[in-house]
mmCIF file of C-alpha atoms in Angstrom:
data_model
loop_
_atom_site.group_PDB
_atom_site.id
_atom_site.type_symbol
_atom_site.label_atom_id
_atom_site.label_comp_id
_atom_site.label_asym_id
_atom_site.label_seq_id
_atom_site.Cartn_x
_atom_site.Cartn_y
_atom_site.Cartn_z
ATOM 1 C CA UNK A 124 0.060 -0.062 -0.229
ATOM 2 C CA UNK A 125 1.310 3.247 -1.054
ATOM 3 C CA UNK A 126 1.211 6.038 1.764
ATOM 4 C CA UNK A 127 1.912 9.946 1.674
ATOM 5 C CA UNK A 128 2.715 11.704 4.913
ATOM 6 C CA UNK A 129 2.567 15.536 5.053
ATOM 7 C CA UNK A 130 4.088 17.618 7.634
ATOM 8 C CA UNK A 131 3.300 19.596 9.373
ATOM 9 C CA UNK A 132 -0.390 18.692 10.091
ATOM 10 C CA UNK A 133 -1.122 22.218 10.976
ATOM 11 C CA UNK A 134 0.523 25.537 10.323
ATOM 12 C CA UNK A 135 -0.538 28.719 11.707
ATOM 13 C CA UNK A 136 1.852 31.900 10.685
ATOM 14 C CA UNK A 137 1.699 35.639 10.296
ATOM 15 C CA UNK A 138 0.983 37.089 7.021
ATOM 16 C CA UNK A 139 4.163 38.027 5.170
ATOM 17 C CA UNK A 140 6.149 35.018 6.600
ATOM 18 C CA UNK A 141 7.415 32.051 4.407
ATOM 19 C CA UNK A 142 6.434 28.447 4.856
ATOM 20 C CA UNK A 143 7.326 25.048 3.397
ATOM 21 C CA UNK A 144 4.980 21.828 3.530
ATOM 22 C CA UNK A 145 6.426 18.534 3.007
ATOM 23 C CA UNK A 146 4.894 15.447 1.495
ATOM 24 C CA UNK A 147 6.857 12.122 1.918
ATOM 25 C CA UNK A 148 6.422 8.422 0.593
ATOM 26 C CA UNK A 149 8.538 5.298 0.680
ATOM 27 C CA UNK A 150 6.922 4.416 -2.702
ATOM 28 C CA UNK A 151 7.664 5.962 -6.059
ATOM 29 C CA UNK A 152 5.102 7.811 -7.882
ATOM 30 C CA UNK A 153 4.968 8.736 -11.746
ATOM 31 C CA UNK A 154 3.467 12.003 -10.865
ATOM 32 C CA UNK A 155 2.476 14.161 -7.717
ATOM 33 C CA UNK A 156 -0.305 16.602 -7.512
ATOM 34 C CA UNK A 157 -0.869 19.501 -4.933
ATOM 35 C CA UNK A 158 -4.494 20.427 -4.228
ATOM 36 C CA UNK A 159 -5.796 23.356 -1.905
ATOM 37 C CA UNK A 160 -9.286 22.771 -0.462
ATOM 38 C CA UNK A 161 -11.572 25.183 1.290
ATOM 39 C CA UNK A 162 -14.302 24.213 3.927
ATOM 40 C CA UNK A 163 -17.184 22.686 2.221
ATOM 41 C CA UNK A 164 -15.692 22.518 -1.343
ATOM 42 C CA UNK A 165 -13.734 19.856 -3.398
ATOM 43 C CA UNK A 166 -9.919 20.136 -3.778
ATOM 44 C CA UNK A 167 -8.735 22.614 -6.446
ATOM 45 C CA UNK A 168 -5.770 21.336 -8.461
ATOM 46 C CA UNK A 169 -2.704 23.600 -8.079
ATOM 47 C CA UNK A 170 -0.043 21.764 -9.865
ATOM 48 C CA UNK A 171 1.183 18.559 -11.274
ATOM 49 C CA UNK A 172 4.919 17.347 -11.239
ATOM 50 C CA UNK A 173 5.910 14.363 -13.191
ATOM 51 C CA UNK A 174 9.903 14.575 -13.395
ATOM 52 C CA UNK A 175 12.199 13.935 -10.865
ATOM 53 C CA UNK A 176 13.753 17.010 -9.413
ATOM 54 C CA UNK A 177 11.255 19.229 -11.249
ATOM 55 C CA UNK A 178 10.345 22.596 -9.856
ATOM 56 C CA UNK A 179 7.337 24.850 -10.645
ATOM 57 C CA UNK A 180 6.377 28.058 -9.831
ATOM 58 C CA UNK A 181 2.999 29.332 -9.586
ATOM 59 C CA UNK A 182 2.996 32.931 -8.389
ATOM 60 C CA UNK A 183 4.188 32.832 -4.639
ATOM 61 C CA UNK A 184 3.923 29.081 -4.681
ATOM 62 C CA UNK A 185 7.262 26.854 -5.640
ATOM 63 C CA UNK A 186 6.515 23.204 -5.785
ATOM 64 C CA UNK A 187 9.470 20.555 -6.024
ATOM 65 C CA UNK A 188 9.241 16.890 -7.060
ATOM 66 C CA UNK A 189 12.056 14.854 -5.223
ATOM 67 C CA UNK A 190 14.985 13.419 -7.557
ATOM 68 C CA UNK A 191 13.601 9.999 -6.569
ATOM 69 C CA UNK A 192 10.035 10.720 -7.172
ATOM 70 C CA UNK A 193 9.217 9.670 -3.651
ATOM 71 C CA UNK A 194 8.760 13.173 -2.138
ATOM 72 C CA UNK A 195 7.599 16.671 -2.724
ATOM 73 C CA UNK A 196 7.514 20.151 -1.077
ATOM 74 C CA UNK A 197 5.246 23.378 -1.335
ATOM 75 C CA UNK A 198 6.918 26.616 -0.390
ATOM 76 C CA UNK A 199 4.934 29.774 -0.081
ATOM 77 C CA UNK A 200 6.655 33.011 -0.055
ATOM 78 C CA UNK A 201 5.037 36.021 1.892
ATOM 79 C CA UNK A 202 2.091 34.184 2.741
ATOM 80 C CA UNK A 203 -1.419 35.796 2.429
ATOM 81 C CA UNK A 204 -4.759 35.341 4.210
ATOM 82 C CA UNK A 205 -6.194 33.869 0.856
ATOM 83 C CA UNK A 206 -3.530 31.190 1.119
ATOM 84 C CA UNK A 207 -5.507 29.853 4.074
ATOM 85 C CA UNK A 208 -6.934 26.289 3.521
ATOM 86 C CA UNK A 209 -6.222 22.493 3.494
ATOM 87 C CA UNK A 210 -3.196 21.410 1.221
ATOM 88 C CA UNK A 211 -3.264 18.014 -0.051
ATOM 89 C CA UNK A 212 -0.537 16.195 -1.992
ATOM 90 C CA UNK A 213 -1.514 13.253 -4.065
ATOM 91 C CA UNK A 214 0.536 10.673 -5.988
ATOM 92 C CA UNK A 215 -0.497 8.882 -9.127
ATOM 93 C CA UNK A 216 1.008 6.006 -11.350
ATOM 94 C CA UNK A 217 0.956 5.791 -14.887
ATOM 95 C CA UNK A 218 -1.722 3.351 -16.077
ATOM 96 C CA UNK A 219 -3.719 3.907 -12.879
ATOM 97 C CA UNK A 220 -5.622 6.941 -12.254
ATOM 98 C CA UNK A 221 -6.262 6.271 -8.789
ATOM 99 C CA UNK A 222 -4.906 9.264 -6.511
ATOM 100 C CA UNK A 223 -3.455 8.342 -3.204
ATOM 101 C CA UNK A 224 -3.954 11.559 -1.031
ATOM 102 C CA UNK A 225 -1.603 12.524 1.736
ATOM 103 C CA UNK A 226 -2.669 13.344 5.133
ATOM 104 C CA UNK A 227 -3.303 16.980 4.457
ATOM 105 C CA UNK A 228 -1.907 20.250 5.900
ATOM 106 C CA UNK A 229 -4.066 22.807 7.466
ATOM 107 C CA UNK A 230 -2.595 26.219 6.761
ATOM 108 C CA UNK A 231 -4.110 29.326 8.470
ATOM 109 C CA UNK A 232 -2.635 32.903 7.735
ATOM 110 C CA UNK A 233 -3.129 35.381 10.516
ATOM 111 C CA UNK A 234 -3.635 38.915 9.017
ATOM 112 C CA UNK B 187 -16.160 24.469 -20.654
ATOM 113 C CA UNK B 188 -18.583 23.029 -17.781
ATOM 114 C CA UNK B 189 -16.695 22.068 -14.527
ATOM 115 C CA UNK B 190 -17.723 18.868 -12.521
ATOM 116 C CA UNK B 191 -21.043 19.279 -10.890
ATOM 117 C CA UNK B 192 -22.554 17.172 -8.100
ATOM 118 C CA UNK B 193 -25.877 16.736 -6.629
ATOM 119 C CA UNK B 194 -27.430 16.887 -4.081
ATOM 120 C CA UNK B 195 -25.230 19.247 -2.077
ATOM 121 C CA UNK B 196 -26.152 17.744 1.181
ATOM 122 C CA UNK B 197 -28.103 14.648 2.355
ATOM 123 C CA UNK B 198 -29.454 13.458 5.563
ATOM 124 C CA UNK B 199 -30.091 9.609 5.748
ATOM 125 C CA UNK B 200 -31.088 7.454 8.564
ATOM 126 C CA UNK B 201 -28.708 4.210 9.107
ATOM 127 C CA UNK B 202 -29.850 1.130 7.149
ATOM 128 C CA UNK B 203 -31.148 3.400 4.157
ATOM 129 C CA UNK B 204 -29.846 3.419 0.498
ATOM 130 C CA UNK B 205 -28.539 6.655 -1.174
ATOM 131 C CA UNK B 206 -27.565 7.708 -4.878
ATOM 132 C CA UNK B 207 -25.416 10.697 -5.275
ATOM 133 C CA UNK B 208 -24.721 11.901 -8.878
ATOM 134 C CA UNK B 209 -21.918 13.588 -10.713
ATOM 135 C CA UNK B 210 -21.663 15.212 -14.198
ATOM 136 C CA UNK B 211 -17.951 15.069 -15.553
ATOM 137 C CA UNK B 212 -16.145 17.878 -17.178
ATOM 138 C CA UNK B 213 -16.761 18.363 -20.980
ATOM 139 C CA UNK B 214 -14.311 16.194 -22.979
ATOM 140 C CA UNK B 215 -13.365 13.976 -19.919
ATOM 141 C CA UNK B 216 -14.286 10.122 -20.028
ATOM 142 C CA UNK B 217 -13.167 8.857 -16.576
ATOM 143 C CA UNK B 218 -14.987 9.561 -13.330
ATOM 144 C CA UNK B 219 -13.427 8.403 -9.868
ATOM 145 C CA UNK B 220 -15.287 8.658 -6.556
ATOM 146 C CA UNK B 221 -13.626 9.556 -3.167
ATOM 147 C CA UNK B 222 -14.655 9.591 0.334
ATOM 148 C CA UNK B 223 -13.394 12.231 2.737
ATOM 149 C CA UNK B 224 -13.951 11.858 6.220
ATOM 150 C CA UNK B 225 -13.781 14.965 8.651
ATOM 151 C CA UNK B 226 -10.119 16.133 8.750
ATOM 152 C CA UNK B 227 -8.604 13.635 6.456
ATOM 153 C CA UNK B 228 -7.625 13.522 2.998
ATOM 154 C CA UNK B 229 -10.058 11.709 0.390
ATOM 155 C CA UNK B 230 -9.896 7.983 0.116
ATOM 156 C CA UNK B 231 -10.410 6.310 -3.402
ATOM 157 C CA UNK B 232 -13.653 4.607 -3.556
ATOM 158 C CA UNK B 233 -13.716 3.472 -7.376
ATOM 159 C CA UNK B 234 -13.324 4.779 -10.907
ATOM 160 C CA UNK B 235 -15.335 4.134 -14.203
ATOM 161 C CA UNK B 236 -13.807 4.538 -17.487
ATOM 162 C CA UNK B 237 -16.161 4.332 -20.426
ATOM 163 C CA UNK B 238 -18.824 2.820 -18.424
ATOM 164 C CA UNK B 239 -16.838 0.082 -16.946
ATOM 165 C CA UNK B 240 -15.218 -0.147 -13.423
ATOM 166 C CA UNK B 241 -11.415 0.602 -13.822
ATOM 167 C CA UNK B 242 -10.280 -0.086 -10.337
ATOM 168 C CA UNK B 243 -11.593 -0.191 -6.735
ATOM 169 C CA UNK B 244 -10.539 1.010 -3.434
ATOM 170 C CA UNK B 245 -11.044 -0.651 0.139
ATOM 171 C CA UNK B 246 -14.511 -0.208 0.196
ATOM 172 C CA UNK B 247 -17.184 -2.911 0.743
ATOM 173 C CA UNK B 248 -19.641 -3.960 -2.042
ATOM 174 C CA UNK B 249 -22.569 -2.071 -0.666
ATOM 175 C CA UNK B 250 -20.706 0.688 -2.285
ATOM 176 C CA UNK B 251 -21.533 0.426 -6.216
ATOM 177 C CA UNK B 252 -21.542 2.637 -9.143
ATOM 178 C CA UNK B 253 -22.555 3.360 -12.669
ATOM 179 C CA UNK B 254 -21.325 5.415 -15.610
ATOM 180 C CA UNK B 255 -23.457 6.475 -18.399
ATOM 181 C CA UNK B 256 -22.696 7.027 -22.058
ATOM 182 C CA UNK B 257 -22.511 10.746 -21.551
ATOM 183 C CA UNK B 258 -19.681 9.945 -18.814
ATOM 184 C CA UNK B 259 -21.934 10.995 -15.923
ATOM 185 C CA UNK B 260 -21.944 8.813 -13.113
ATOM 186 C CA UNK B 261 -23.845 7.635 -9.802
ATOM 187 C CA UNK B 262 -22.493 6.391 -6.474
ATOM 188 C CA UNK B 263 -24.936 4.058 -4.702
ATOM 189 C CA UNK B 264 -24.526 3.177 -1.072
ATOM 190 C CA UNK B 265 -26.792 0.461 0.553
ATOM 191 C CA UNK B 266 -27.474 -0.196 4.137
ATOM 192 C CA UNK B 267 -25.933 3.003 5.372
ATOM 193 C CA UNK B 268 -23.759 3.030 8.491
ATOM 194 C CA UNK B 269 -22.953 5.975 11.022
ATOM 195 C CA UNK B 270 -19.253 5.857 9.516
ATOM 196 C CA UNK B 271 -20.523 6.535 6.152
ATOM 197 C CA UNK B 272 -21.063 10.026 6.928
ATOM 198 C CA UNK B 273 -18.567 11.782 5.009
ATOM 199 C CA UNK B 274 -18.058 14.318 1.898
ATOM 200 C CA UNK B 275 -18.275 12.414 -1.233
ATOM 201 C CA UNK B 276 -16.179 13.765 -4.122
ATOM 202 C CA UNK B 277 -16.355 13.178 -7.745
ATOM 203 C CA UNK B 278 -13.441 13.809 -9.942
ATOM 204 C CA UNK B 279 -13.436 13.538 -13.697
ATOM 205 C CA UNK B 280 -10.345 13.030 -15.941
ATOM 206 C CA UNK B 281 -9.161 12.097 -19.455
ATOM 207 C CA UNK B 282 -8.351 8.366 -19.369
ATOM 208 C CA UNK B 283 -7.202 6.105 -22.363
ATOM 209 C CA UNK B 284 -4.320 6.661 -24.751
ATOM 210 C CA UNK B 285 -4.483 10.464 -24.080
ATOM 211 C CA UNK B 286 -4.771 9.962 -20.351
ATOM 212 C CA UNK B 287 -3.270 12.544 -17.916
ATOM 213 C CA UNK B 288 -2.742 12.383 -14.295
ATOM 214 C CA UNK B 289 -5.019 15.429 -13.474
ATOM 215 C CA UNK B 290 -8.316 15.050 -11.946
ATOM 216 C CA UNK B 291 -10.795 17.682 -11.391
ATOM 217 C CA UNK B 292 -12.938 17.698 -8.590
ATOM 218 C CA UNK B 293 -16.769 18.577 -7.916
ATOM 219 C CA UNK B 294 -17.882 20.609 -4.728
ATOM 220 C CA UNK B 295 -18.889 17.207 -3.350
ATOM 221 C CA UNK B 296 -21.901 15.833 -1.500
ATOM 222 C CA UNK B 297 -22.004 16.047 2.128
ATOM 223 C CA UNK B 298 -23.866 12.904 3.655
ATOM 224 C CA UNK B 299 -24.971 12.803 7.119
ATOM 225 C CA UNK B 300 -26.174 9.192 8.391
ATOM 226 C CA UNK B 301 -27.932 9.559 11.685
#
């Protein structure tokens, strides 16, 4: 069974600070996706990474896929209250579109 | 382009009853996956349908069943509801087959409460 562990589980920081969320597995994934979910809504896809070592940037968010394709990180620069939400990583393997979700990181940005 | 829609938004059922949840996939997508998300946890994969056939199933009992229709919309049926079935049920659509991508797009979910 493939598992994805996220850390930290909860994070509360002041507006303007930087933060990093980690997603780790003992298994290799063909791709890894990051989602943000707000209360009462479905997850919204932020990014997909597929190549080991790949780095993608989305405005103030930087996503990295580990060289061995077992882990990923999400770094947010100058966090804003609008970044508040549940961040989920999810791994997928080619030929099997099932997503294995991480345990989630609940981020709160304090104005 | 129309996104993924789900109905109903909220539902309250009694233990032992049956429930049907519905999902319309995003235009151009032929694959629908269903997930169960308990409060405070990440979504758990229930099953996936590709071109009207079940294409993978997670660790859920047979009382969880589904259908996909020729227009790629889908239903999730749960029989003999239990209290632990209370959760947010999410539908995700994607493009499968030779042109498959990894990306799944989620609907807003159906909040099921079993009392």
